[in-house]
Coordinates of C-alpha atoms and ligand atoms in Angstrom, one line a residue:
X1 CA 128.2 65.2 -20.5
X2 CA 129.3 68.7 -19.8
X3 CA 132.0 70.8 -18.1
X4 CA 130.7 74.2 -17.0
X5 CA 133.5 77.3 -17.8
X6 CA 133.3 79.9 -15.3
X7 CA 135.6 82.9 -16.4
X8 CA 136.4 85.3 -14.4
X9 CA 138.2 89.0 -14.4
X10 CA 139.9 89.9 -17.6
X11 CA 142.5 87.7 -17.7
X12 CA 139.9 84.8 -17.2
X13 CA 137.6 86.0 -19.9
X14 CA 139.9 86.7 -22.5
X15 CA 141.9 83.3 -22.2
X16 CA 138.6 81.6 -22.0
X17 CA 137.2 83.3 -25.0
X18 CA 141.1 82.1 -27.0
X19 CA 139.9 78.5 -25.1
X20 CA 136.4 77.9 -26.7
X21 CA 137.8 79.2 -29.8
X22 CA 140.8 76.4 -30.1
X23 CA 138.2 73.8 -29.4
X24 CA 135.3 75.1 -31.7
X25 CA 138.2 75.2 -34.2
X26 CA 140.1 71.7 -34.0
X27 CA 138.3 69.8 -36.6
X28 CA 138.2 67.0 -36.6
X29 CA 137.6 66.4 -33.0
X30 CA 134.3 68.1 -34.2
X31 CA 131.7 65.6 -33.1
X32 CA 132.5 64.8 -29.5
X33 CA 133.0 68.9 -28.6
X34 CA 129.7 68.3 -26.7
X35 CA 131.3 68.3 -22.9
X36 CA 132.1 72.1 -23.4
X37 CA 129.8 73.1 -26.2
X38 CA 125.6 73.0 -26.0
X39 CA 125.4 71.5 -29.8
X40 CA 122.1 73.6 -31.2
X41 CA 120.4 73.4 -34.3
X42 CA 122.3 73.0 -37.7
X43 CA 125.5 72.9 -36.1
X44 CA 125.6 75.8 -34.1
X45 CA 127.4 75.7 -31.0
X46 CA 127.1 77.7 -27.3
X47 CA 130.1 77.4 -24.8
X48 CA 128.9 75.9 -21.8
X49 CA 130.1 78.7 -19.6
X50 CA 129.2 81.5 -17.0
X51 CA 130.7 85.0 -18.0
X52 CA 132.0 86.9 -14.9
X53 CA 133.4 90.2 -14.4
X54 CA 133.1 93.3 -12.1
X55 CA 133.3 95.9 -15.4
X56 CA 131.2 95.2 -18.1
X57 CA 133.3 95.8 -21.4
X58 CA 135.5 92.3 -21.4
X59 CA 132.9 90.5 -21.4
X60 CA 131.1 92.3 -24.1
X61 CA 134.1 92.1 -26.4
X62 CA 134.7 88.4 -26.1
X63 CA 131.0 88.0 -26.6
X64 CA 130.9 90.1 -29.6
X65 CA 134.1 88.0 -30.9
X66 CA 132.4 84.8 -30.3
X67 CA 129.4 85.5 -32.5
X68 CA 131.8 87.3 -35.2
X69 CA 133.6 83.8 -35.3
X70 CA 130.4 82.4 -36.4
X71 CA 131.1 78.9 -35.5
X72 CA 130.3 79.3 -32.1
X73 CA 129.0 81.7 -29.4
X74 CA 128.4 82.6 -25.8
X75 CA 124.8 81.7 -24.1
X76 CA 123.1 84.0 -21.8
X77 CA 124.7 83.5 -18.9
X78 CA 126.9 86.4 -17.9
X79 CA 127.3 88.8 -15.0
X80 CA 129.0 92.4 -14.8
X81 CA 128.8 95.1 -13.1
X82 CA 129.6 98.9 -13.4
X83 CA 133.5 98.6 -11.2
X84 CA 136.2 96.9 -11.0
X85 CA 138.2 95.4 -7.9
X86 CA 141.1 97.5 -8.8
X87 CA 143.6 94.6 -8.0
X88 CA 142.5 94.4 -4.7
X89 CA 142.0 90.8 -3.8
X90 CA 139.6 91.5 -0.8
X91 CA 137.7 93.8 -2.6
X92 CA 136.6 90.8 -5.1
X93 CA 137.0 87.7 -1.9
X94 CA 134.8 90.5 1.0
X95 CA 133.1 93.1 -0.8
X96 CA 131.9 91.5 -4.3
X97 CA 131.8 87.6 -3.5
X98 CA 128.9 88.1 -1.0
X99 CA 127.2 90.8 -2.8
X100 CA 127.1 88.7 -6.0
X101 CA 127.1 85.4 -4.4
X102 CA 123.6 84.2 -5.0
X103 CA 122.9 85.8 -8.7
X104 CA 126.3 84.0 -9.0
X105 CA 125.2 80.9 -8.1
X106 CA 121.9 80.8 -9.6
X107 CA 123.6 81.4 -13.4
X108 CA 126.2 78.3 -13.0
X109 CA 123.1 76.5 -11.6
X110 CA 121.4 77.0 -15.0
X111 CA 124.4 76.1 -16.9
X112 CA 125.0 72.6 -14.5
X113 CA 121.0 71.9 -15.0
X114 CA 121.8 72.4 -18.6
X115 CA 124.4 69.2 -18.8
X116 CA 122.7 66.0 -19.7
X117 CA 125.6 64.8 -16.9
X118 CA 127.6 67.1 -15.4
X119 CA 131.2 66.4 -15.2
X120 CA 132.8 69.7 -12.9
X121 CA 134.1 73.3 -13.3
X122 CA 136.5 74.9 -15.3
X123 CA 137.5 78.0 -13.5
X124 CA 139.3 80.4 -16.1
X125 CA 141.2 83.2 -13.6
X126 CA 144.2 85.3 -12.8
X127 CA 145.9 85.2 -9.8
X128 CA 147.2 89.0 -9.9
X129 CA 144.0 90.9 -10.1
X130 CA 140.8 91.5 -8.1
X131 CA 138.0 90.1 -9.4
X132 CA 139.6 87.2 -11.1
X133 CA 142.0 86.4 -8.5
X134 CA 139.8 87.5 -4.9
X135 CA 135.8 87.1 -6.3
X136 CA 137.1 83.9 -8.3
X137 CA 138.9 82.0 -4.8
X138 CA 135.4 83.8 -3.1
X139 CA 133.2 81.9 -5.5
X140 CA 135.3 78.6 -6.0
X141 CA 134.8 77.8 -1.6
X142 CA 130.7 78.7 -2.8
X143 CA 131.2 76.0 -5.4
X144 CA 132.5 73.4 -3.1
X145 CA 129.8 73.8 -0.5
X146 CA 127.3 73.9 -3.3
X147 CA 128.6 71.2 -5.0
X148 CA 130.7 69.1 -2.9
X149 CA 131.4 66.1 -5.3
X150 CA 131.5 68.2 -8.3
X151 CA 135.1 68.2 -9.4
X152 CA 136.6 71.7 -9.7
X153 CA 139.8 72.7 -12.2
X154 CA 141.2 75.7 -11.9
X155 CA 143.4 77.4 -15.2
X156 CA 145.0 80.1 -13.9
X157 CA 147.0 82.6 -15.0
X158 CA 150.6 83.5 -13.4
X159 CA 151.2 87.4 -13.2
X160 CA 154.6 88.6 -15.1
X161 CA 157.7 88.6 -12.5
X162 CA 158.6 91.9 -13.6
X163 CA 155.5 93.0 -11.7
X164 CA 152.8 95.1 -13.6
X165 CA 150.9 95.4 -10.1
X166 CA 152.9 96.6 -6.7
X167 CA 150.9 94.5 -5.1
X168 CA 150.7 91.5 -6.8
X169 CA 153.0 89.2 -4.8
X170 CA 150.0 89.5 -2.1
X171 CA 147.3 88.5 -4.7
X172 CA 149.0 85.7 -5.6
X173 CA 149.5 84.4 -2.2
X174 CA 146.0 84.6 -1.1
X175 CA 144.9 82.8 -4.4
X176 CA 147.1 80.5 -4.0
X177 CA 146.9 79.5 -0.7
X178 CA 142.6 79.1 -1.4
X179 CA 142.6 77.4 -4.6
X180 CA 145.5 74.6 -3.3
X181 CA 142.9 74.5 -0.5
X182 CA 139.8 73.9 -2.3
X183 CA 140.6 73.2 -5.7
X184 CA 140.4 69.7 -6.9
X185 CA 143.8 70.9 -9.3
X186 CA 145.8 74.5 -10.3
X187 CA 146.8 74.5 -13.7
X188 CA 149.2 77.7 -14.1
X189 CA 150.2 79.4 -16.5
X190 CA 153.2 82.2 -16.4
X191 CA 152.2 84.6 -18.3
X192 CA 156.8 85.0 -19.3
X193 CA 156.6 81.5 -20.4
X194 CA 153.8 82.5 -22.7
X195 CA 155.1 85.6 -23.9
X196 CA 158.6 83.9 -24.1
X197 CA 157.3 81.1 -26.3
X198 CA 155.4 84.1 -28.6
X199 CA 158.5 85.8 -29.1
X200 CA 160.9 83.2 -29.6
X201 CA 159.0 80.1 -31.1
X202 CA 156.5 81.9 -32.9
X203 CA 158.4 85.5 -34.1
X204 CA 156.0 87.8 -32.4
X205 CA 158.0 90.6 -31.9
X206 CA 155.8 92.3 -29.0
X207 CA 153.4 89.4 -27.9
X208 CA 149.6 90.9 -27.5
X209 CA 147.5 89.1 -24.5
X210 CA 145.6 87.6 -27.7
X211 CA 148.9 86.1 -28.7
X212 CA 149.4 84.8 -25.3
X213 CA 145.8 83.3 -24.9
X214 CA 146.0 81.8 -28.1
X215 CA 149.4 79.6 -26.8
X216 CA 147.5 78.5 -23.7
X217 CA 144.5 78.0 -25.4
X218 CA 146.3 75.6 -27.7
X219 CA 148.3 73.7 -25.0
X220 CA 144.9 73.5 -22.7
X221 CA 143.2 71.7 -26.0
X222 CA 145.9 69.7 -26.8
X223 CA 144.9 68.2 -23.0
X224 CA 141.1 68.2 -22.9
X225 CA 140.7 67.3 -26.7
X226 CA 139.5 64.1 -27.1
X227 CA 141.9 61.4 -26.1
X228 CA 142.1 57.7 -25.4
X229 CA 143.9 55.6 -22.8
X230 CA 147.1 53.9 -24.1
X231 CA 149.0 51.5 -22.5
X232 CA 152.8 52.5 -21.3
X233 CA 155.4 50.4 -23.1
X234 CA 158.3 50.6 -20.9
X235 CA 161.7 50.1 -22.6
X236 CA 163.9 47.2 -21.8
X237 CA 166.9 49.7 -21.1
X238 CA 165.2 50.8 -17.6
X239 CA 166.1 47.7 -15.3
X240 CA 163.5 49.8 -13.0
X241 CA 160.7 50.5 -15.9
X242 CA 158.9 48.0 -14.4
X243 CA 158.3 49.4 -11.0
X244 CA 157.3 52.9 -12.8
X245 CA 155.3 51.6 -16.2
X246 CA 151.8 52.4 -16.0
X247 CA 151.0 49.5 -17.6
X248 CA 148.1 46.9 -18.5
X249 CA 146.1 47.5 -14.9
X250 CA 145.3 51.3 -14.1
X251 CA 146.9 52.8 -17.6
X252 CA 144.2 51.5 -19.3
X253 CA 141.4 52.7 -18.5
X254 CA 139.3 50.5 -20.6
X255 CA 138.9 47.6 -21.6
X256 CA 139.8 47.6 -25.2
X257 CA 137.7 50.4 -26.1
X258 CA 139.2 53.0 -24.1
X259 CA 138.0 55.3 -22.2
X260 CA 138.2 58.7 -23.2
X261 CA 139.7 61.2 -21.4
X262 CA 137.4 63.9 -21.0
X263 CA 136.5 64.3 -17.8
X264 CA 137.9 66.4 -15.4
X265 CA 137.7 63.8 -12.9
X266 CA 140.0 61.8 -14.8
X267 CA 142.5 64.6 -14.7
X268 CA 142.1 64.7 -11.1
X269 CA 142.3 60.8 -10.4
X270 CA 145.5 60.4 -12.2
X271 CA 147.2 63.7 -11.5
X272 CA 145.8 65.2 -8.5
X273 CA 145.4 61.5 -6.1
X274 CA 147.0 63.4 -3.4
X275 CA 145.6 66.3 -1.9
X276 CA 149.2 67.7 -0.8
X277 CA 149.7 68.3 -4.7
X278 CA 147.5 70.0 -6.5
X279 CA 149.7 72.1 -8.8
X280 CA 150.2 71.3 -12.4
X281 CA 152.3 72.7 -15.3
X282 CA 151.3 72.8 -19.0
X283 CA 153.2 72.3 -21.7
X284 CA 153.0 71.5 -25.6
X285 CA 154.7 71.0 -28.5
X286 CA 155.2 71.6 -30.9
X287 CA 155.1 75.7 -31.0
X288 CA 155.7 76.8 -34.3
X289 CA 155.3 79.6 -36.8
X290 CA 152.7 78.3 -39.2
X291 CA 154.6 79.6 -42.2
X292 CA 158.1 77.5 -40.9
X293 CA 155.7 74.4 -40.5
X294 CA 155.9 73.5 -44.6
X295 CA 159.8 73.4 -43.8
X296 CA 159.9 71.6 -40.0
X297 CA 160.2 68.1 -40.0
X298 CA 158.1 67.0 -37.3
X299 CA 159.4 63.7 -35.7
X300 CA 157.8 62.0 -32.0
X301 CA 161.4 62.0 -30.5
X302 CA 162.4 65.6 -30.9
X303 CA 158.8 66.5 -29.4
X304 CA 159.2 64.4 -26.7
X305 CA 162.8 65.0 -26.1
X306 CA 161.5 68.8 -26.0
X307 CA 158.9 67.9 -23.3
X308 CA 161.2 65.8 -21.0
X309 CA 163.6 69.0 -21.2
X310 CA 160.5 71.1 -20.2
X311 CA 159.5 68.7 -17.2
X312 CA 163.4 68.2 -16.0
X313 CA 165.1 71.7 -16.7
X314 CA 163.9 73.9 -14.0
X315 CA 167.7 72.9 -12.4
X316 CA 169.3 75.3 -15.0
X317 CA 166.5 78.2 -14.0
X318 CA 167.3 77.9 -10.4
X319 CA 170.9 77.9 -10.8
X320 CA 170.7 81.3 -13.1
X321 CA 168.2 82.6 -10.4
X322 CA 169.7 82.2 -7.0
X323 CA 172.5 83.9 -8.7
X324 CA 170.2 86.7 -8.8
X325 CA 167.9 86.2 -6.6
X326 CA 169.3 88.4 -3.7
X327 CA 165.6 89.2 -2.3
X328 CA 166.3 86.6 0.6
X329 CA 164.4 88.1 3.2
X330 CA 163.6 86.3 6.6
X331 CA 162.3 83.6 4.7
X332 CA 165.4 83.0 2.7
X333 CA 165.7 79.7 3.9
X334 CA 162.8 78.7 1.4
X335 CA 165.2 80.0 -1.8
X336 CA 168.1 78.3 -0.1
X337 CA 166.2 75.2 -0.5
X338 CA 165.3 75.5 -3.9
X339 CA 169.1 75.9 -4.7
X340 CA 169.6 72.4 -3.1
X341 CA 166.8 71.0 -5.6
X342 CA 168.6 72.7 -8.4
X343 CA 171.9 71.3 -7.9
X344 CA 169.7 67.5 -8.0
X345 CA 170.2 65.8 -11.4
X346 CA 166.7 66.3 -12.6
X347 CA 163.5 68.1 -11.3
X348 CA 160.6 65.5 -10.2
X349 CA 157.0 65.5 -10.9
X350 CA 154.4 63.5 -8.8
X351 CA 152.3 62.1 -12.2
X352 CA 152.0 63.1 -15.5
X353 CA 149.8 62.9 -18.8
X354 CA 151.0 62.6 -21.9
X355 CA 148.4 63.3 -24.7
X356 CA 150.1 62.6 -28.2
X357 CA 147.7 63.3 -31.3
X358 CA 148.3 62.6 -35.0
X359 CA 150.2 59.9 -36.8
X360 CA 151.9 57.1 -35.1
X361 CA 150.5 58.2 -31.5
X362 CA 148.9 55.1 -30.5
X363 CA 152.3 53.1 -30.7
X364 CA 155.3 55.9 -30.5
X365 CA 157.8 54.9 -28.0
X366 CA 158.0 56.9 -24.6
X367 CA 160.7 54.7 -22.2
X368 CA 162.6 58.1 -22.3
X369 CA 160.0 59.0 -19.2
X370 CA 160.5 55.9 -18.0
X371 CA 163.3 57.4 -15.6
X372 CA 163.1 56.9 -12.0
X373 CA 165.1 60.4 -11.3
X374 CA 162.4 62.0 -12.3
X375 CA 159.9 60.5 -9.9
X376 CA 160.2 60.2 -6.2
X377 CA 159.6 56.7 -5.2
X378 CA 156.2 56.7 -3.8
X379 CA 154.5 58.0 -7.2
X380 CA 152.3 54.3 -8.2
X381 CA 151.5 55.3 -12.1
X382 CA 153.6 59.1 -12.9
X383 CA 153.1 58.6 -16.5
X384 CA 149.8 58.1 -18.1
X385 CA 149.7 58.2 -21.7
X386 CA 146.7 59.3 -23.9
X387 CA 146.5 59.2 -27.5
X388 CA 144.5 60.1 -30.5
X389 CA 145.1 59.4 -34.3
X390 CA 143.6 62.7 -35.6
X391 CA 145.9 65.2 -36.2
X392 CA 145.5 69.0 -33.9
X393 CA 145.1 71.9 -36.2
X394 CA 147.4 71.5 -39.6
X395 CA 149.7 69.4 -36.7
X396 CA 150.8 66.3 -38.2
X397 CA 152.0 65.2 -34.8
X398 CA 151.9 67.1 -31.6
X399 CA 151.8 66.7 -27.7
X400 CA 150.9 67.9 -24.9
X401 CA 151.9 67.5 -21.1
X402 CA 150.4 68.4 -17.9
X403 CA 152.3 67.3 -14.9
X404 CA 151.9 67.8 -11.2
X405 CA 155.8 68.5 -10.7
X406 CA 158.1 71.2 -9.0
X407 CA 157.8 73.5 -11.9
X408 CA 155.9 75.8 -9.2
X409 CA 158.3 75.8 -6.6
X410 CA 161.0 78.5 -7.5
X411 CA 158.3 81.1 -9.0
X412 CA 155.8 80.3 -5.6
X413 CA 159.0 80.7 -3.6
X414 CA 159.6 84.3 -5.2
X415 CA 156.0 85.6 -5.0
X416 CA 156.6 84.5 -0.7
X417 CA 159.5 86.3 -0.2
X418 CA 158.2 89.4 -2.2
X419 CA 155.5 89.2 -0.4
X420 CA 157.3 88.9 2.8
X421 CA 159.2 91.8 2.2
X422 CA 156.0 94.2 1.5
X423 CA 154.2 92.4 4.3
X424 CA 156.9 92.7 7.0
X425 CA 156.5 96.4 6.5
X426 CA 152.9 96.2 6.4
X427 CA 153.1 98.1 2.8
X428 CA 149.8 98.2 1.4
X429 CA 147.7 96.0 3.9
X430 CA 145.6 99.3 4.4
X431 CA 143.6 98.5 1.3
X432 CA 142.6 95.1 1.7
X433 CA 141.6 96.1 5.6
X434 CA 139.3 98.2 4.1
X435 CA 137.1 95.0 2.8
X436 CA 138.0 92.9 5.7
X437 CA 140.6 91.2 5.5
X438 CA 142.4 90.5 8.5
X439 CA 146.1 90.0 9.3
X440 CA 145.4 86.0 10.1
X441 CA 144.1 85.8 6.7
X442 CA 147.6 86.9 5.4
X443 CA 149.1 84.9 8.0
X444 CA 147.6 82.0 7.2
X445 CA 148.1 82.1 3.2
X446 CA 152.0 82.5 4.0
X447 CA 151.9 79.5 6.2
X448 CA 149.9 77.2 3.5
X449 CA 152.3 78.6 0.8
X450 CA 155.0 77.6 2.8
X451 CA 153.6 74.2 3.6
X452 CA 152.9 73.7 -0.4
X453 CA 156.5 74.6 -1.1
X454 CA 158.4 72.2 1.5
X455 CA 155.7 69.4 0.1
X456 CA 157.2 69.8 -3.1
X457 CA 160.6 70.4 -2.3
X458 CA 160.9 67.3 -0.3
X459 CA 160.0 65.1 -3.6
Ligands
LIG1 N1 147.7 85.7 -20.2 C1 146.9 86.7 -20.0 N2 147.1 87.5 -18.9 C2 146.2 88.5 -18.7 C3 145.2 88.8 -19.6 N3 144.5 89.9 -19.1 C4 145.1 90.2 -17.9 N4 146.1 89.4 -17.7 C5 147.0 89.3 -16.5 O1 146.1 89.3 -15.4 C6 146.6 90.1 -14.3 C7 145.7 91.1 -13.9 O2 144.4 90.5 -13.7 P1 143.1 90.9 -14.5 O3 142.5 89.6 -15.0 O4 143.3 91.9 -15.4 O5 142.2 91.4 -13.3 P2 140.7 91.2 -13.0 O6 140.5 89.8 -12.6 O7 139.9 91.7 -14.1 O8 140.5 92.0 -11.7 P3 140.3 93.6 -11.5 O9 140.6 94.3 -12.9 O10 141.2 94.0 -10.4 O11 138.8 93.8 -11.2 C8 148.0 90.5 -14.8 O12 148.9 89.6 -14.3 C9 147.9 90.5 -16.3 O13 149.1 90.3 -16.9 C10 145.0 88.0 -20.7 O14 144.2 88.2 -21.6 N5 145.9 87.0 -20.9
LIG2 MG1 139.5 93.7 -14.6

């Protein structure tokens, strides 16, 4: 079995690099590490993964890093060249996807040839850049008409709001708009969140990107580690439990011997059944300094606790942002709606895996997401539970979640009205004209971001 890892730009490579390490690392999952890793001779172990990037020293550094970390390494399949896309999204979608698109495809056929049964890409992008963002959404719609069954994740990465690139807000919308058209599911990351949980969970005063990547790289493992199918116990305090509990039919995914879930295909089927909701929010606990750990007392409840808060807060965010979001532009009336969401009881998530590892995971009590607020009433199974008794890292207990929810509303709903604002001026379109892209190409992303947002907001 094998996922293929395609990385892509900077961003992709370098959190993909902090990936492969976090799973070449979490003994003792050890033996089953096969679906991402070729397992060679005496141990040795090659990421199953195609290295992409329009400038070639990225991926020469997280090559070299791989084979410094001696445990594991990078095969042969990589592709550079000598320039960027300078942020320019349709510099990497118009100008580099054709160019590149058949030595492109002819690596990632070696590395899908190379799975004894191939289970679907990890893409490994970010949305704010060129190559990443444009030559990633470029190559994804290749994969799809090259592989139409194969099942295609996409991790991506979520620029800073405070807005390293001017243009930014565009690149966002045109990634966003492809992948929720052609990705299977969008796991995104914000990069504030990460830097937010670096600074104040972990002490690090000025977080690095390496410090970042290591955070997501932990909370993507925690999901794609080894895990088995547990039942849902619902708790007898939810008169409506019943309705929600997973329970003995599609929870269990096995019978008796549980089925592992690995594949990205499972992901899919349990988060990503509708194809109107495709985005999905990561989050894991516990985040801790490793020199605090010998003084934390880790218990299920306060991690679980932590991760309903994450799943229902984004209320409090939205109230503290429309206060300051005054950047209503024409589209205003998509913040207006968010306010209306955020003055709901608590946010709502279409499904939702909950992977618990370490001691007391296969029979930990989870009625506390047995909570019909948090659903909308259509949702069959929203919370599938997976477990496994082996501890992550020096973790005795830890979590992690990934939910398709309305965590992406409010930050979507910014990047639109940002965008709005630079596009109603027509600030910048100059550049991606150059590589032709055409006004009904922007047109069209603000109209599917639009429709993803009032999909999501009518939960
Ligand atoms: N979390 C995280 N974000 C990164 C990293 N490197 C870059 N970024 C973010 O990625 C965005 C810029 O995209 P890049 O990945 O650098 O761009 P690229 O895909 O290489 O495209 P071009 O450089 O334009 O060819 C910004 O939002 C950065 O904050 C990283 O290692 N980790
Ligand atoms: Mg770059």
């Amino acid at each position: 079995m094998g996922v293929v890892v395609v990385q892509l730009g900077q961003g992709g490579n370098q959190q993909g690099f902090s990936f492969f390490n976090a799973m070449a690392n979490s003994a003792p999952f050890g033996g089953p590490l096969e679906i991402f890793f070729h397992e060679g001779p005496s141990n040795t172990r090659t990421a199953r993964c195609v290295l992409i990037d329009m400038e070639p020293k990225v991926v020469a550094d997280v090559m070299n890093a791989a084979n410094a970390s001696k445990i594991w390494s990078y095969g042969r399949h990589y592709f550079t060249r000598n320039s960027g896309s300078g942020n320019n999204w349709a510099q990497g979608f118009y100008s580099h996807g054709p160019a590149c698109r058949v030595s492109l495809l002819e690596l990632i056929r070696l590395e899908v040839e190379a799975c004894d049964q191939f289970c679907g890409f990890l893409l490994m992008q970010s949305m704010a850049g060129g190559t990443g963002a444009g030559l990633g959404a470029y190559l994804l719609e290749a994969l799809r008409d090259e592989y139409p069954a194969a099942c295609v994740m996409s991790y991506c990465i979520w620029p800073f709001e405070t807005g390293e690139v001017v243009v930014q807000n565009y690149n966002v919308l045109l990634t966003l708009s492809h992948l929720h058209n052609h990705a299977d599911g969008i796991i995104a990351v914000k990069n504030d969140a990460l830097s937010s949980i670096c600074k104040r969970s972990l002490a690090i005063e000025k977080p690095s990107f390496t410090d970042m990547n290591k955070v997501g790289a932990q909370s993507l493992a925690s999901i794609l580690l080894p895990a088995y199918w547990r039942p849902v116990h619902t708790g007898k305090g939810c008169s409506s439990a019943t309705q929600l509990k997973s329970g003995s039919s599609t929870g269990w995914s096995g019978s008796g011997a549980g089925l592992s879930v690995r594949q990205l295909s499972d992901l899919v089927l349990n988060l990503c059944a509708h194809p109107g909701y495709r985005m999905l929010a990561l989050h894991s606990t516990p985040q801790i300094h490793a020199e605090t750990l010998d003084f934390t007392t880790l218990t299920w409840g306060s991690q679980l606790k932590h991760l309903k808060r994450m799943l229902t807060m984004r209320e409090n965010v939205l109230e503290k942002d429309s206060s300051q979001n005054k950047e209503s532009t024409s589209k205003s009336k998509n913040t207006q709606g968010h306010t209306a969401v955020g003055s709901r009881s608590v946010d709502r998530s279409v499904a939702n895996l909950l992977v618990l590892r370490g001691w007391g995971s296969e029979t930990v009590n989870v009625d506390m997401f047995n909570d019909l607020r948090m659903y909308p009433l259509w949702s069959v199974d929203p919370i599938k539970v997976a477990v496994h008794e082996a501890s992550y890292g020096n973790l005795a207990m830890s979590a992690g979640l990934l939910s398709n929810s309305q965590v992406a509303i409010l930050p979507a709903s910014r990047v639109l009205s940002r965008a709005y604002a630079m596009y109603s001026s027509r600030a910048y379109i100059h550049h991606y004209a150059e590589h032709g892209l055409e006004y009904s190409v922007f047109d069209a992303a603000f109209a599917s971001v639009e429709d993803i947002l009032a999909r999501y907001l009518a939960l």
